[in-house]
CSV table of N, CA and C in Angstrom, one decimal:
chain,number,residue,atom,x,y,z
A,1399,MET,N,10.0,5.2,16.1
A,1399,MET,CA,9.1,4.2,15.7
A,1399,MET,C,9.2,4.0,14.2
A,1400,SER,N,9.3,2.7,13.8
A,1400,SER,CA,9.3,2.4,12.3
A,1400,SER,C,7.9,2.2,11.8
A,1401,TRP,N,7.6,2.9,10.7
A,1401,TRP,CA,6.3,2.8,10.1
A,1401,TRP,C,6.2,1.7,9.1
A,1402,ARG,N,5.3,0.7,9.4
A,1402,ARG,CA,5.1,-0.4,8.4
A,1402,ARG,C,3.8,-0.1,7.7
A,1403,VAL,N,3.8,0.2,6.4
A,1403,VAL,CA,2.7,0.7,5.7
A,1403,VAL,C,2.1,-0.4,4.7
A,1404,TYR,N,0.8,-0.6,4.8
A,1404,TYR,CA,0.1,-1.5,3.9
A,1404,TYR,C,-0.6,-0.7,2.8
A,1405,ILE,N,-0.4,-1.0,1.5
A,1405,ILE,CA,-1.0,-0.3,0.4
A,1405,ILE,C,-2.4,-0.9,0.1
A,1406,ILE,N,-3.4,0.0,0.1
A,1406,ILE,CA,-4.7,-0.4,-0.2
A,1406,ILE,C,-5.1,0.3,-1.5
A,1407,GLY,N,-5.6,-0.6,-2.5
A,1407,GLY,CA,-6.0,-0.1,-3.8
A,1407,GLY,C,-6.7,-1.2,-4.5
A,1408,ARG,N,-7.3,-0.8,-5.7
A,1408,ARG,CA,-8.0,-1.7,-6.5
A,1408,ARG,C,-7.0,-2.5,-7.3
A,1409,VAL,N,-7.2,-3.8,-7.3
A,1409,VAL,CA,-6.3,-4.7,-8.1
A,1409,VAL,C,-7.0,-5.1,-9.4
A,1410,GLY,N,-8.2,-5.6,-9.3
A,1410,GLY,CA,-8.8,-6.1,-10.5
A,1410,GLY,C,-10.1,-5.4,-11.0
A,1411,ASN,N,-10.8,-6.2,-11.7
A,1411,ASN,CA,-12.1,-5.7,-12.3
A,1411,ASN,C,-13.3,-6.4,-11.7
A,1412,GLY,N,-13.1,-6.9,-10.5
A,1412,GLY,CA,-14.2,-7.7,-9.9
A,1412,GLY,C,-14.1,-9.2,-10.1
A,1413,SER,N,-13.1,-9.6,-10.8
A,1413,SER,CA,-12.9,-11.0,-11.2
A,1413,SER,C,-11.6,-11.4,-10.7
A,1414,VAL,N,-11.5,-12.7,-10.3
A,1414,VAL,CA,-10.2,-13.2,-9.8
A,1414,VAL,C,-9.3,-13.5,-11.1
A,1415,ASN,N,-10.0,-13.9,-12.2
A,1415,ASN,CA,-9.3,-14.2,-13.4
A,1415,ASN,C,-9.0,-13.0,-14.2
A,1416,LEU,N,-7.9,-12.3,-13.8
A,1416,LEU,CA,-7.5,-11.1,-14.4
A,1416,LEU,C,-6.7,-11.3,-15.7
A,1417,THR,N,-7.0,-10.5,-16.7
A,1417,THR,CA,-6.2,-10.5,-17.9
A,1417,THR,C,-4.8,-10.1,-17.6
A,1418,ASP,N,-3.8,-10.5,-18.4
A,1418,ASP,CA,-2.5,-10.1,-18.2
A,1418,ASP,C,-2.3,-8.5,-18.2
A,1419,GLU,N,-3.1,-7.8,-19.0
A,1419,GLU,CA,-3.0,-6.4,-19.1
A,1419,GLU,C,-3.5,-5.8,-17.8
A,1420,VAL,N,-4.6,-6.3,-17.2
A,1420,VAL,CA,-5.2,-5.7,-16.0
A,1420,VAL,C,-4.3,-6.0,-14.8
A,1421,TYR,N,-3.7,-7.2,-14.8
A,1421,TYR,CA,-2.8,-7.6,-13.7
A,1421,TYR,C,-1.5,-6.7,-13.8
A,1422,LYS,N,-1.0,-6.6,-14.9
A,1422,LYS,CA,0.3,-5.8,-15.1
A,1422,LYS,C,0.0,-4.3,-14.7
A,1423,SER,N,-1.1,-3.8,-15.1
A,1423,SER,CA,-1.4,-2.4,-14.8
A,1423,SER,C,-1.5,-2.2,-13.2
A,1424,ALA,N,-2.2,-3.1,-12.6
A,1424,ALA,CA,-2.3,-3.1,-11.1
A,1424,ALA,C,-1.0,-3.3,-10.4
A,1425,PHE,N,-0.2,-4.2,-10.9
A,1425,PHE,CA,1.1,-4.5,-10.3
A,1425,PHE,C,2.0,-3.3,-10.4
A,1426,ASP,N,2.0,-2.7,-11.6
A,1426,ASP,CA,2.8,-1.5,-11.8
A,1426,ASP,C,2.4,-0.3,-10.9
A,1427,LYS,N,1.1,-0.1,-10.8
A,1427,LYS,CA,0.5,0.9,-9.9
A,1427,LYS,C,1.0,0.7,-8.5
A,1428,PHE,N,0.8,-0.5,-8.0
A,1428,PHE,CA,1.2,-0.8,-6.6
A,1428,PHE,C,2.7,-0.6,-6.4
A,1429,GLN,N,3.5,-1.0,-7.5
A,1429,GLN,CA,5.0,-1.0,-7.4
A,1429,GLN,C,5.4,0.5,-7.3
A,1430,ARG,N,4.8,1.4,-8.1
A,1430,ARG,CA,5.1,2.8,-8.1
A,1430,ARG,C,4.9,3.4,-6.6
A,1431,ILE,N,3.8,3.0,-6.0
A,1431,ILE,CA,3.5,3.5,-4.7
A,1431,ILE,C,4.5,2.9,-3.7
A,1432,GLU,N,4.8,1.7,-3.8
A,1432,GLU,CA,5.8,1.0,-3.0
A,1432,GLU,C,7.1,1.7,-3.0
A,1433,ARG,N,7.6,2.0,-4.2
A,1433,ARG,CA,8.9,2.7,-4.4
A,1433,ARG,C,8.8,4.1,-3.7
A,1434,LYS,N,7.7,4.8,-3.9
A,1434,LYS,CA,7.6,6.2,-3.3
A,1434,LYS,C,7.6,6.1,-1.8
A,1435,LEU,N,7.0,5.1,-1.2
A,1435,LEU,CA,7.0,4.9,0.2
A,1435,LEU,C,8.3,4.5,0.8
A,1436,LEU,N,9.0,3.6,0.0
A,1436,LEU,CA,10.3,3.1,0.4
A,1436,LEU,C,11.3,4.3,0.4
A,1437,ASN,N,11.2,5.1,-0.6
A,1437,ASN,CA,12.1,6.3,-0.8
A,1437,ASN,C,11.9,7.3,0.4
A,1438,ALA,N,10.7,7.3,1.0
A,1438,ALA,CA,10.4,8.2,2.1
A,1438,ALA,C,10.8,7.6,3.4
A,1439,GLY,N,11.3,6.3,3.4
A,1439,GLY,CA,11.8,5.7,4.6
A,1439,GLY,C,10.8,4.8,5.3
A,1440,PHE,N,9.7,4.5,4.7
A,1440,PHE,CA,8.7,3.5,5.3
A,1440,PHE,C,9.1,2.1,5.0
A,1441,GLU,N,8.7,1.2,5.8
A,1441,GLU,CA,8.7,-0.2,5.6
A,1441,GLU,C,7.4,-0.5,4.9
A,1442,VAL,N,7.4,-1.2,3.8
A,1442,VAL,CA,6.1,-1.3,3.0
A,1442,VAL,C,5.7,-2.8,2.8
A,1443,ARG,N,4.4,-2.9,2.9
A,1443,ARG,CA,3.7,-4.2,2.6
A,1443,ARG,C,2.9,-4.0,1.3
A,1444,ASN,N,3.3,-4.5,0.2
A,1444,ASN,CA,2.6,-4.4,-1.1
A,1444,ASN,C,1.8,-5.7,-1.3
A,1445,PRO,N,0.5,-5.7,-1.2
A,1445,PRO,CA,-0.2,-7.0,-1.3
A,1445,PRO,C,-0.1,-7.7,-2.6
A,1446,MET,N,0.3,-7.0,-3.6
A,1446,MET,CA,0.5,-7.6,-4.9
A,1446,MET,C,1.7,-8.6,-4.9
A,1447,LYS,N,2.6,-8.4,-3.9
A,1447,LYS,CA,3.7,-9.3,-3.8
A,1447,LYS,C,3.4,-10.6,-3.0
A,1448,TYR,N,2.3,-10.6,-2.3
A,1448,TYR,CA,2.0,-11.7,-1.4
A,1448,TYR,C,0.9,-12.6,-2.0
A,1449,VAL,N,0.0,-12.1,-2.8
A,1449,VAL,CA,-1.1,-12.8,-3.4
A,1449,VAL,C,-0.6,-13.4,-4.7
A,1450,PRO,N,-0.6,-14.8,-4.8
A,1450,PRO,CA,-0.2,-15.4,-6.1
A,1450,PRO,C,-1.1,-14.9,-7.3
A,1451,ARG,N,-0.5,-14.8,-8.4
A,1451,ARG,CA,-1.2,-14.4,-9.7
A,1451,ARG,C,-2.4,-15.2,-9.9
A,1452,ASN,N,-2.4,-16.5,-9.6
A,1452,ASN,CA,-3.4,-17.5,-10.0
A,1452,ASN,C,-4.3,-17.8,-8.8
A,1453,ILE,N,-4.5,-16.9,-7.8
A,1453,ILE,CA,-5.3,-17.2,-6.6
A,1453,ILE,C,-6.7,-17.7,-7.0
A,1454,PRO,N,-7.2,-18.7,-6.4
A,1454,PRO,CA,-8.4,-19.3,-6.8
A,1454,PRO,C,-9.7,-18.5,-6.5
A,1455,SER,N,-9.6,-17.5,-5.5
A,1455,SER,CA,-10.8,-16.8,-5.2
A,1455,SER,C,-10.5,-15.5,-4.5
A,1456,TRP,N,-11.4,-14.6,-4.5
A,1456,TRP,CA,-11.3,-13.3,-3.8
A,1456,TRP,C,-11.1,-13.6,-2.3
A,1457,HIS,N,-11.9,-14.5,-1.8
A,1457,HIS,CA,-11.8,-14.8,-0.3
A,1457,HIS,C,-10.4,-15.3,0.0
A,1458,ALA,N,-9.8,-16.1,-0.9
A,1458,ALA,CA,-8.4,-16.6,-0.6
A,1458,ALA,C,-7.4,-15.5,-0.6
A,1459,ALA,N,-7.7,-14.5,-1.5
A,1459,ALA,CA,-6.8,-13.3,-1.5
A,1459,ALA,C,-6.9,-12.5,-0.2
A,1460,MET,N,-8.1,-12.4,0.3
A,1460,MET,CA,-8.4,-11.6,1.6
A,1460,MET,C,-7.8,-12.4,2.7
A,1461,ASP,N,-7.8,-13.7,2.7
A,1461,ASP,CA,-7.2,-14.6,3.7
A,1461,ASP,C,-5.7,-14.3,3.9
A,1462,ILE,N,-5.1,-13.9,2.8
A,1462,ILE,CA,-3.7,-13.5,2.8
A,1462,ILE,C,-3.5,-12.1,3.2
A,1463,CYS,N,-4.3,-11.2,2.6
A,1463,CYS,CA,-4.1,-9.8,2.8
A,1463,CYS,C,-4.4,-9.2,4.2
A,1464,LEU,N,-5.5,-9.7,4.7
A,1464,LEU,CA,-6.0,-9.1,6.0
A,1464,LEU,C,-5.0,-9.3,7.1
A,1465,PRO,N,-4.5,-10.5,7.3
A,1465,PRO,CA,-3.5,-10.6,8.4
A,1465,PRO,C,-2.2,-9.7,8.2
A,1466,ILE,N,-1.8,-9.5,6.9
A,1466,ILE,CA,-0.7,-8.7,6.7
A,1466,ILE,C,-1.0,-7.2,7.0
A,1467,LEU,N,-2.2,-6.8,6.7
A,1467,LEU,CA,-2.7,-5.4,7.1
A,1467,LEU,C,-2.6,-5.3,8.6
A,1468,CYS,N,-3.1,-6.3,9.3
A,1468,CYS,CA,-3.2,-6.2,10.8
A,1468,CYS,C,-1.8,-6.1,11.4
A,1469,GLN,N,-0.7,-6.5,10.7
A,1469,GLN,CA,0.6,-6.4,11.2
A,1469,GLN,C,1.2,-5.0,11.0
A,1470,CYS,N,0.5,-4.2,10.2
A,1470,CYS,CA,1.0,-2.9,9.9
A,1470,CYS,C,0.5,-1.8,10.9
A,1471,ASN,N,1.2,-0.7,11.0
A,1471,ASN,CA,0.6,0.3,11.9
A,1471,ASN,C,0.1,1.5,11.1
A,1472,ALA,N,0.2,1.4,9.7
A,1472,ALA,CA,-0.3,2.5,8.9
A,1472,ALA,C,-0.8,1.9,7.5
A,1473,VAL,N,-1.6,2.7,6.8
A,1473,VAL,CA,-2.0,2.4,5.5
A,1473,VAL,C,-1.8,3.5,4.5
A,1474,TYR,N,-1.6,3.2,3.3
A,1474,TYR,CA,-1.6,4.2,2.2
A,1474,TYR,C,-2.8,3.9,1.3
A,1475,LEU,N,-3.7,4.8,1.0
A,1475,LEU,CA,-4.8,4.6,0.2
A,1475,LEU,C,-4.6,5.1,-1.2
A,1476,ILE,N,-4.7,4.2,-2.2
A,1476,ILE,CA,-4.7,4.6,-3.6
A,1476,ILE,C,-6.2,5.0,-3.8
A,1477,GLU,N,-6.4,6.1,-4.5
A,1477,GLU,CA,-7.7,6.6,-4.6
A,1477,GLU,C,-8.7,5.6,-5.1
A,1478,ASP,N,-8.3,4.7,-6.0
A,1478,ASP,CA,-9.3,3.8,-6.6
A,1478,ASP,C,-9.8,2.7,-5.6
A,1479,PHE,N,-9.3,2.7,-4.4
A,1479,PHE,CA,-9.7,1.7,-3.4
A,1479,PHE,C,-11.3,1.7,-3.3
A,1480,LYS,N,-11.9,2.9,-3.5
A,1480,LYS,CA,-13.3,3.0,-3.3
A,1480,LYS,C,-14.1,2.1,-4.3
A,1481,ASN,N,-13.4,1.8,-5.4
A,1481,ASN,CA,-14.1,0.9,-6.5
A,1481,ASN,C,-13.7,-0.5,-6.3
A,1482,SER,N,-13.3,-0.9,-5.2
A,1482,SER,CA,-12.8,-2.3,-4.9
A,1482,SER,C,-13.4,-2.9,-3.7
A,1483,LYS,N,-14.1,-4.0,-3.8
A,1483,LYS,CA,-14.7,-4.6,-2.6
A,1483,LYS,C,-13.6,-4.9,-1.6
A,1484,GLY,N,-12.5,-5.5,-2.0
A,1484,GLY,CA,-11.4,-5.8,-1.1
A,1484,GLY,C,-10.8,-4.5,-0.5
A,1485,GLY,N,-10.6,-3.5,-1.3
A,1485,GLY,CA,-10.1,-2.2,-0.9
A,1485,GLY,C,-11.0,-1.6,0.2
A,1486,ARG,N,-12.3,-1.6,0.0
A,1486,ARG,CA,-13.2,-1.1,1.0
A,1486,ARG,C,-13.2,-1.9,2.3
A,1487,LEU,N,-13.0,-3.2,2.2
A,1487,LEU,CA,-12.9,-4.0,3.4
A,1487,LEU,C,-11.6,-3.7,4.1
A,1488,GLU,N,-10.5,-3.6,3.4
A,1488,GLU,CA,-9.2,-3.3,4.0
A,1488,GLU,C,-9.3,-1.9,4.7
A,1489,TYR,N,-9.9,-1.0,4.0
A,1489,TYR,CA,-10.0,0.4,4.6
A,1489,TYR,C,-10.9,0.3,5.9
A,1490,TYR,N,-12.0,-0.4,5.8
A,1490,TYR,CA,-12.8,-0.5,7.0
A,1490,TYR,C,-12.0,-1.1,8.2
A,1491,LEU,N,-11.3,-2.2,7.9
A,1491,LEU,CA,-10.5,-2.9,9.0
A,1491,LEU,C,-9.5,-1.9,9.5
A,1492,ALA,N,-8.8,-1.3,8.6
A,1492,ALA,CA,-7.7,-0.3,9.0
A,1492,ALA,C,-8.3,0.8,9.9
A,1493,ASN,N,-9.4,1.3,9.5
A,1493,ASN,CA,-10.1,2.3,10.3
A,1493,ASN,C,-10.5,1.8,11.7
A,1494,GLU,N,-11.1,0.6,11.7
A,1494,GLU,CA,-11.5,0.0,13.0
A,1494,GLU,C,-10.3,-0.2,13.9
A,1495,LEU,N,-9.2,-0.6,13.3
A,1495,LEU,CA,-8.0,-0.9,14.1
A,1495,LEU,C,-7.1,0.4,14.4
A,1496,ASN,N,-7.6,1.5,14.0
A,1496,ASN,CA,-6.9,2.8,14.2
A,1496,ASN,C,-5.6,2.9,13.6
A,1497,LYS,N,-5.4,2.4,12.4
A,1497,LYS,CA,-4.2,2.5,11.6
A,1497,LYS,C,-4.0,3.9,11.2
A,1498,ARG,N,-2.8,4.4,11.2
A,1498,ARG,CA,-2.6,5.7,10.7
A,1498,ARG,C,-2.7,5.8,9.2
A,1499,LEU,N,-3.2,6.8,8.7
A,1499,LEU,CA,-3.3,7.0,7.2
A,1499,LEU,C,-2.1,7.8,6.7
A,1500,ILE,N,-1.4,7.3,5.8
A,1500,ILE,CA,-0.2,7.9,5.2
A,1500,ILE,C,-0.7,8.6,3.9
A,1501,THR,N,-0.6,9.9,3.9
A,1501,THR,CA,-1.0,10.6,2.7
A,1501,THR,C,0.2,11.0,1.9
A,1502,ASP,N,0.0,11.5,0.7
A,1502,ASP,CA,1.1,12.0,-0.1
A,1502,ASP,C,1.8,13.2,0.6
A,1503,GLU,N,1.1,14.0,1.3
A,1503,GLU,CA,1.7,15.1,2.1
A,1503,GLU,C,2.7,14.6,3.1
A,1504,VAL,N,2.3,13.5,3.8
A,1504,VAL,CA,3.2,12.9,4.8
A,1504,VAL,C,4.4,12.3,4.1
A,1505,VAL,N,4.3,11.7,3.0
A,1505,VAL,CA,5.4,11.1,2.2
A,1505,VAL,C,6.3,12.2,1.8
A,1506,GLU,N,5.8,13.3,1.2
A,1506,GLU,CA,6.6,14.4,0.8
A,1506,GLU,C,7.4,15.1,1.9
A,1507,GLU,N,6.7,15.2,3.1
A,1507,GLU,CA,7.4,15.7,4.3
A,1507,GLU,C,8.6,14.9,4.7
A,1508,MET,N,8.3,13.6,4.7
A,1508,MET,CA,9.4,12.6,5.1
A,1508,MET,C,10.6,12.7,4.1
A,1509,VAL,N,10.3,12.8,2.8
A,1509,VAL,CA,11.4,12.9,1.8
A,1509,VAL,C,12.1,14.2,2.0
A,1510,ARG,N,11.4,15.3,2.3
A,1510,ARG,CA,12.1,16.6,2.5
A,1510,ARG,C,13.0,16.5,3.8
A,1511,ASN,N,12.5,15.9,4.8
A,1511,ASN,CA,13.2,15.8,6.1
A,1511,ASN,C,14.5,14.9,5.9
A,1512,SER,N,14.3,13.8,5.1
A,1512,SER,CA,15.5,13.0,5.0
A,1512,SER,C,16.6,13.6,4.1
A,1513,LYS,N,16.1,14.4,3.1
A,1513,LYS,CA,17.1,15.2,2.3
A,1513,LYS,C,17.8,16.3,3.1
A,1514,GLU,N,17.0,16.9,4.0
A,1514,GLU,CA,17.7,17.9,4.9
A,1514,GLU,C,18.7,17.3,5.8
A,1515,LYS,N,18.3,16.1,6.4
A,1515,LYS,CA,19.3,15.4,7.3
A,1515,LYS,C,20.5,15.0,6.5
A,1516,LEU,N,20.4,14.6,5.3
A,1516,LEU,CA,21.5,14.2,4.4
A,1516,LEU,C,22.4,15.4,4.2
A,1517,LEU,N,21.8,16.5,3.9
A,1517,LEU,CA,22.6,17.8,3.6
A,1517,LEU,C,23.3,18.2,4.9
A,1518,LEU,N,22.7,18.1,6.0
A,1518,LEU,CA,23.4,18.4,7.3
A,1518,LEU,C,24.5,17.5,7.5
A,1519,THR,N,24.4,16.3,7.2
A,1519,THR,CA,25.5,15.3,7.4
A,1519,THR,C,26.7,15.6,6.5
A,1520,VAL,N,26.3,15.9,5.2
A,1520,VAL,CA,27.4,16.1,4.2
A,1520,VAL,C,28.1,17.4,4.5
A,1521,ASN,N,27.4,18.4,5.0
A,1521,ASN,CA,28.0,19.7,5.2
A,1521,ASN,C,28.8,19.8,6.6
A,1522,LYS,N,28.9,18.8,7.3
A,1522,LYS,CA,29.6,18.8,8.6
A,1522,LYS,C,31.1,18.9,8.4
C-alpha cells in the first residue's frame, strides 16, 4: 500500500494577509517536512503548494485543503497545528475519517528499512 500523507500545521498568524516573512517561514517549515516524508518513501500532499499565496479568505483555503486531505490515507502533524484554526479543523477531520497518524518514529523506521534494503541489494 502506498501512503499518501497530508501535512497539517500552522501556516499564518490568524490572518489571510501574511507578511512575506511569515509566509516564507511557513513555506520553509512545510517544505522541510515534505522532504523528510519523501525521503522516507511517502507520497506527500503539502498544502502550501496548493493554496495560492494571495488566497482571499481562510474559508477559500479550507475549500482547497480539505478535499486534498480527504484523498490521503495518513497525516503528519506539525506540533504547532494546535495553534491554528485550520490545523485543528484538519486534525478533527483526519481523526473522524480514521486517517493514520505518521509520526517521526514511523518516518525514521521507514528510512532505516529503506537503507537496509538498499544495503542488501548492493551486497548481493
